[in-house]
């Protein structure tokens, strides 16, 4: 049972915009910055969004992050087949004194 | 370009110790402001943090693994290592080493090393 809650799956068609939610608590999302990771099949995870809304160099602006209180979301616009994979939110949890990940959301591009 | 590579046995027997090394090239492990960490992904499950370390500081460990895990840095070899004691099948996973911009922002990753715990 993850301390960060994500939907297990989400799907969309090419070109569509989808969002993935991440819900936490006052000990994690409520006080610390959130990051999103993309984990595509047969590859290493990739930092997609850091500090709630920032994109590392090389990440397309189709990917965007937002956060409000103890909830956050990742939006992907102009969905592409190569976006298919798993997406994880993550944050430091002050109560657990550790880095925690959401359970992950499997994105399927139909 | 910074590169990280995991190395170590791919098969470990139950109750024994899992040992992995992460070799860093294209940059220094003494890089100011960067942590070095281990994250794993068991088959069919999500990502799980194992622990982080700063090159000259104390390590941080996942509380759920703290009694069994040890992470250390060898600056002379530009490497850091992971040891996980008393392993069980639940420790079977792909283990990734990573560089972190802060405590949770892993911007460079190794390709991953599958470690299977089985007799």
Coordinates of C-alpha atoms in Angstrom, one line a residue:
Chain A
X1 CA 0.0 0.0 0.0
X2 CA 1.7 3.2 -1.2
X3 CA 1.4 6.4 0.7
X4 CA 0.9 8.2 -2.6
X5 CA -2.2 7.2 -4.5
X6 CA -2.3 7.0 -8.3
X7 CA -4.9 5.4 -10.6
X8 CA -3.6 2.0 -11.7
X9 CA -4.2 2.7 -15.4
X10 CA -5.2 5.4 -17.8
X11 CA -5.6 5.3 -21.6
X12 CA -5.9 7.6 -24.5
X13 CA -5.7 7.9 -28.3
X14 CA -2.8 9.5 -30.2
X15 CA -3.1 13.3 -30.1
X16 CA -5.3 13.3 -27.0
X17 CA -4.5 14.9 -23.6
X18 CA -4.6 12.8 -20.5
X19 CA -3.9 13.5 -16.9
X20 CA -2.6 11.2 -14.1
X21 CA -3.4 12.1 -10.5
X22 CA -1.3 11.7 -7.4
X23 CA -2.8 12.1 -3.9
X24 CA -0.8 12.3 -0.7
X25 CA -0.9 13.8 2.8
X26 CA 0.4 16.6 4.9
X27 CA 3.6 14.8 5.7
X28 CA 4.6 14.4 2.0
X29 CA 2.9 16.3 -0.7
X30 CA 1.6 18.9 1.7
X31 CA 5.1 20.1 2.5
X32 CA 7.6 18.8 0.0
X33 CA 8.1 19.1 -3.8
X34 CA 6.9 16.4 -6.1
X35 CA 8.6 14.6 -8.9
X36 CA 7.3 12.5 -11.7
X37 CA 9.2 9.6 -13.4
X38 CA 8.5 7.8 -16.6
X39 CA 9.4 4.2 -16.9
X40 CA 9.1 2.8 -20.4
X41 CA 9.6 -1.0 -21.1
X42 CA 13.2 -2.2 -21.2
X43 CA 14.6 1.2 -20.2
X44 CA 15.7 3.0 -17.1
X45 CA 13.3 5.3 -15.3
X46 CA 13.5 8.9 -16.5
X47 CA 12.9 12.1 -14.5
X48 CA 10.0 13.8 -16.2
X49 CA 9.0 16.6 -13.8
X50 CA 10.8 17.9 -10.7
X51 CA 9.9 20.4 -8.0
X52 CA 6.2 20.1 -9.0
X53 CA 6.3 21.8 -12.4
X54 CA 9.9 21.9 -13.7
X55 CA 11.0 19.9 -16.8
X56 CA 14.6 18.7 -17.1
X57 CA 16.4 19.6 -20.3
X58 CA 15.2 17.5 -23.2
X59 CA 11.8 16.7 -21.8
X60 CA 9.1 17.9 -24.3
X61 CA 6.7 20.6 -23.2
X62 CA 3.9 18.1 -23.9
X63 CA 4.5 17.0 -20.3
X64 CA 3.5 19.3 -17.5
X65 CA 3.0 19.0 -13.8
X66 CA 0.9 20.8 -11.2
X67 CA 0.4 20.6 -7.5
X68 CA -2.1 22.0 -5.0
X69 CA -2.1 21.1 -1.4
X70 CA -1.8 17.3 -1.0
X71 CA -2.7 16.5 -4.6
X72 CA -0.8 16.7 -7.9
X73 CA -1.2 15.8 -11.5
X74 CA 0.8 15.0 -14.6
X75 CA -0.6 16.1 -17.9
X76 CA 0.5 14.7 -21.3
X77 CA -0.8 16.5 -24.3
X78 CA -0.4 15.3 -27.9
X79 CA -0.3 11.7 -26.8
X80 CA 2.1 9.5 -28.8
X81 CA 2.5 5.8 -29.0
X82 CA 6.0 6.0 -27.5
X83 CA 4.5 7.5 -24.3
X84 CA 3.1 4.1 -23.4
X85 CA 4.6 2.9 -20.1
X86 CA 4.5 3.4 -16.4
X87 CA 4.4 6.8 -14.6
X88 CA 5.3 7.3 -10.9
X89 CA 4.9 10.3 -8.7
X90 CA 7.4 10.6 -5.8
X91 CA 8.2 12.8 -2.9
X92 CA 10.1 12.9 0.5
X93 CA 7.8 11.9 3.4
X94 CA 8.7 13.6 6.6
X95 CA 6.9 11.1 8.8
X96 CA 8.5 8.1 7.3
X97 CA 11.7 9.9 6.9
X98 CA 12.1 8.4 3.4
X99 CA 11.7 8.9 -0.3
X100 CA 8.3 7.4 -1.4
X101 CA 6.8 6.5 -4.8
X102 CA 3.2 6.2 -5.8
X103 CA 2.0 2.8 -6.9
X104 CA 2.4 3.8 -10.6
X105 CA 0.0 4.4 -13.4
X106 CA 0.2 2.3 -16.6
X107 CA -0.5 4.5 -19.6
X108 CA -1.9 2.7 -22.7
X109 CA -2.0 4.5 -26.0
X110 CA -4.9 2.9 -28.0
Chain B
X1 CA 28.1 12.8 -20.5
X2 CA 27.6 11.2 -17.1
X3 CA 27.1 7.5 -17.2
X4 CA 26.3 5.0 -14.4
X5 CA 26.7 1.2 -14.7
X6 CA 25.6 -1.4 -12.2
X7 CA 27.6 -4.6 -11.8
X8 CA 27.3 -7.7 -9.6
X9 CA 25.9 -11.2 -9.4
X10 CA 22.6 -11.8 -11.0
X11 CA 21.7 -14.7 -8.8
X12 CA 21.8 -14.7 -5.0
X13 CA 20.7 -17.5 -2.7
X14 CA 18.1 -16.9 0.0
X15 CA 19.6 -15.7 3.4
X16 CA 22.8 -14.6 1.6
X17 CA 24.0 -11.0 0.8
X18 CA 23.2 -9.1 -2.4
X19 CA 26.1 -6.9 -3.5
X20 CA 26.1 -4.4 -6.3
X21 CA 28.5 -1.8 -7.4
X22 CA 27.7 1.4 -9.4
X23 CA 30.6 2.7 -11.5
X24 CA 30.3 6.4 -12.4
X25 CA 32.0 7.8 -15.5
X26 CA 32.0 11.2 -17.2
X27 CA 31.8 13.0 -13.9
X28 CA 33.0 12.9 -10.3
X29 CA 31.3 11.1 -7.4
X30 CA 32.5 14.1 -5.3
X31 CA 30.3 16.4 -7.3
X32 CA 29.0 19.1 -5.0
X33 CA 25.3 18.9 -4.2
X34 CA 24.7 15.5 -5.8
X35 CA 23.5 12.4 -3.9
X36 CA 23.9 8.9 -5.2
X37 CA 21.2 6.4 -4.7
X38 CA 19.8 2.9 -5.3
X39 CA 16.2 2.3 -6.4
X40 CA 14.7 -1.1 -7.3
X41 CA 11.7 -2.4 -9.1
X42 CA 10.4 -5.9 -8.3
X43 CA 8.7 -7.7 -11.2
X44 CA 5.1 -6.7 -11.5
X45 CA 5.5 -4.0 -8.9
X46 CA 6.4 -0.3 -8.6
X47 CA 9.6 1.6 -7.9
X48 CA 11.0 1.4 -4.4
X49 CA 13.7 3.5 -2.9
X50 CA 16.5 1.6 -1.2
X51 CA 18.8 4.4 0.0
X52 CA 20.9 7.5 -0.9
X53 CA 24.4 8.7 0.1
X54 CA 26.4 11.8 -0.3
X55 CA 30.1 11.3 -1.0
X56 CA 31.3 12.5 2.3
X57 CA 28.1 12.1 4.4
X58 CA 26.0 9.6 6.1
X59 CA 23.6 7.4 4.1
X60 CA 19.8 7.6 4.2
X61 CA 18.0 4.2 4.1
X62 CA 14.5 3.1 3.4
X63 CA 13.1 2.5 6.9
X64 CA 11.6 -0.8 5.7
X65 CA 15.1 -2.1 4.7
X66 CA 17.3 -0.2 7.2
X67 CA 18.2 -3.2 9.3
X68 CA 19.6 -5.1 6.2
X69 CA 21.0 -2.5 3.9
X70 CA 24.4 -0.7 3.7
X71 CA 25.5 1.9 1.1
X72 CA 29.0 3.1 0.8
X73 CA 31.2 5.3 -1.5
X74 CA 34.7 4.6 -2.8
X75 CA 35.9 8.0 -4.1
X76 CA 39.2 6.5 -5.3
X77 CA 37.3 4.3 -7.8
X78 CA 34.5 6.7 -8.4
X79 CA 32.0 4.0 -7.3
X80 CA 29.4 3.5 -4.8
X81 CA 28.0 0.2 -3.6
X82 CA 25.0 -1.6 -2.2
X83 CA 24.9 -4.5 0.2
X84 CA 21.6 -6.1 1.3
X85 CA 21.7 -8.8 3.9
X86 CA 19.5 -11.8 4.5
X87 CA 17.8 -11.6 1.2
X88 CA 14.5 -13.4 0.3
X89 CA 12.5 -13.9 -2.9
X90 CA 10.9 -10.5 -2.1
X91 CA 14.2 -8.8 -2.8
X92 CA 14.2 -10.1 -6.4
X93 CA 14.2 -6.9 -8.6
X94 CA 15.9 -4.8 -11.1
X95 CA 18.2 -2.6 -9.1
X96 CA 19.1 0.8 -10.5
X97 CA 21.8 3.2 -9.4
X98 CA 21.2 6.9 -9.9
X99 CA 22.6 10.4 -9.4
X100 CA 20.3 12.7 -7.6
X101 CA 20.1 16.5 -7.9
X102 CA 18.6 16.7 -4.5
X103 CA 17.3 14.0 -2.2
X104 CA 14.6 12.7 -4.6
X105 CA 15.4 14.1 -8.0
X106 CA 17.3 11.3 -9.9
X107 CA 18.4 12.8 -13.2
X108 CA 20.9 10.1 -14.3
X109 CA 20.3 6.4 -14.1
X110 CA 22.2 3.2 -14.8
X111 CA 20.7 0.7 -17.1
X112 CA 19.6 -1.6 -14.2
X113 CA 20.8 -5.0 -13.0
X114 CA 18.4 -7.8 -12.5
X115 CA 19.0 -9.7 -9.3
X116 CA 17.1 -12.9 -8.7
X117 CA 17.0 -14.5 -5.2
X118 CA 16.6 -18.2 -5.6
X119 CA 18.2 -21.4 -4.4

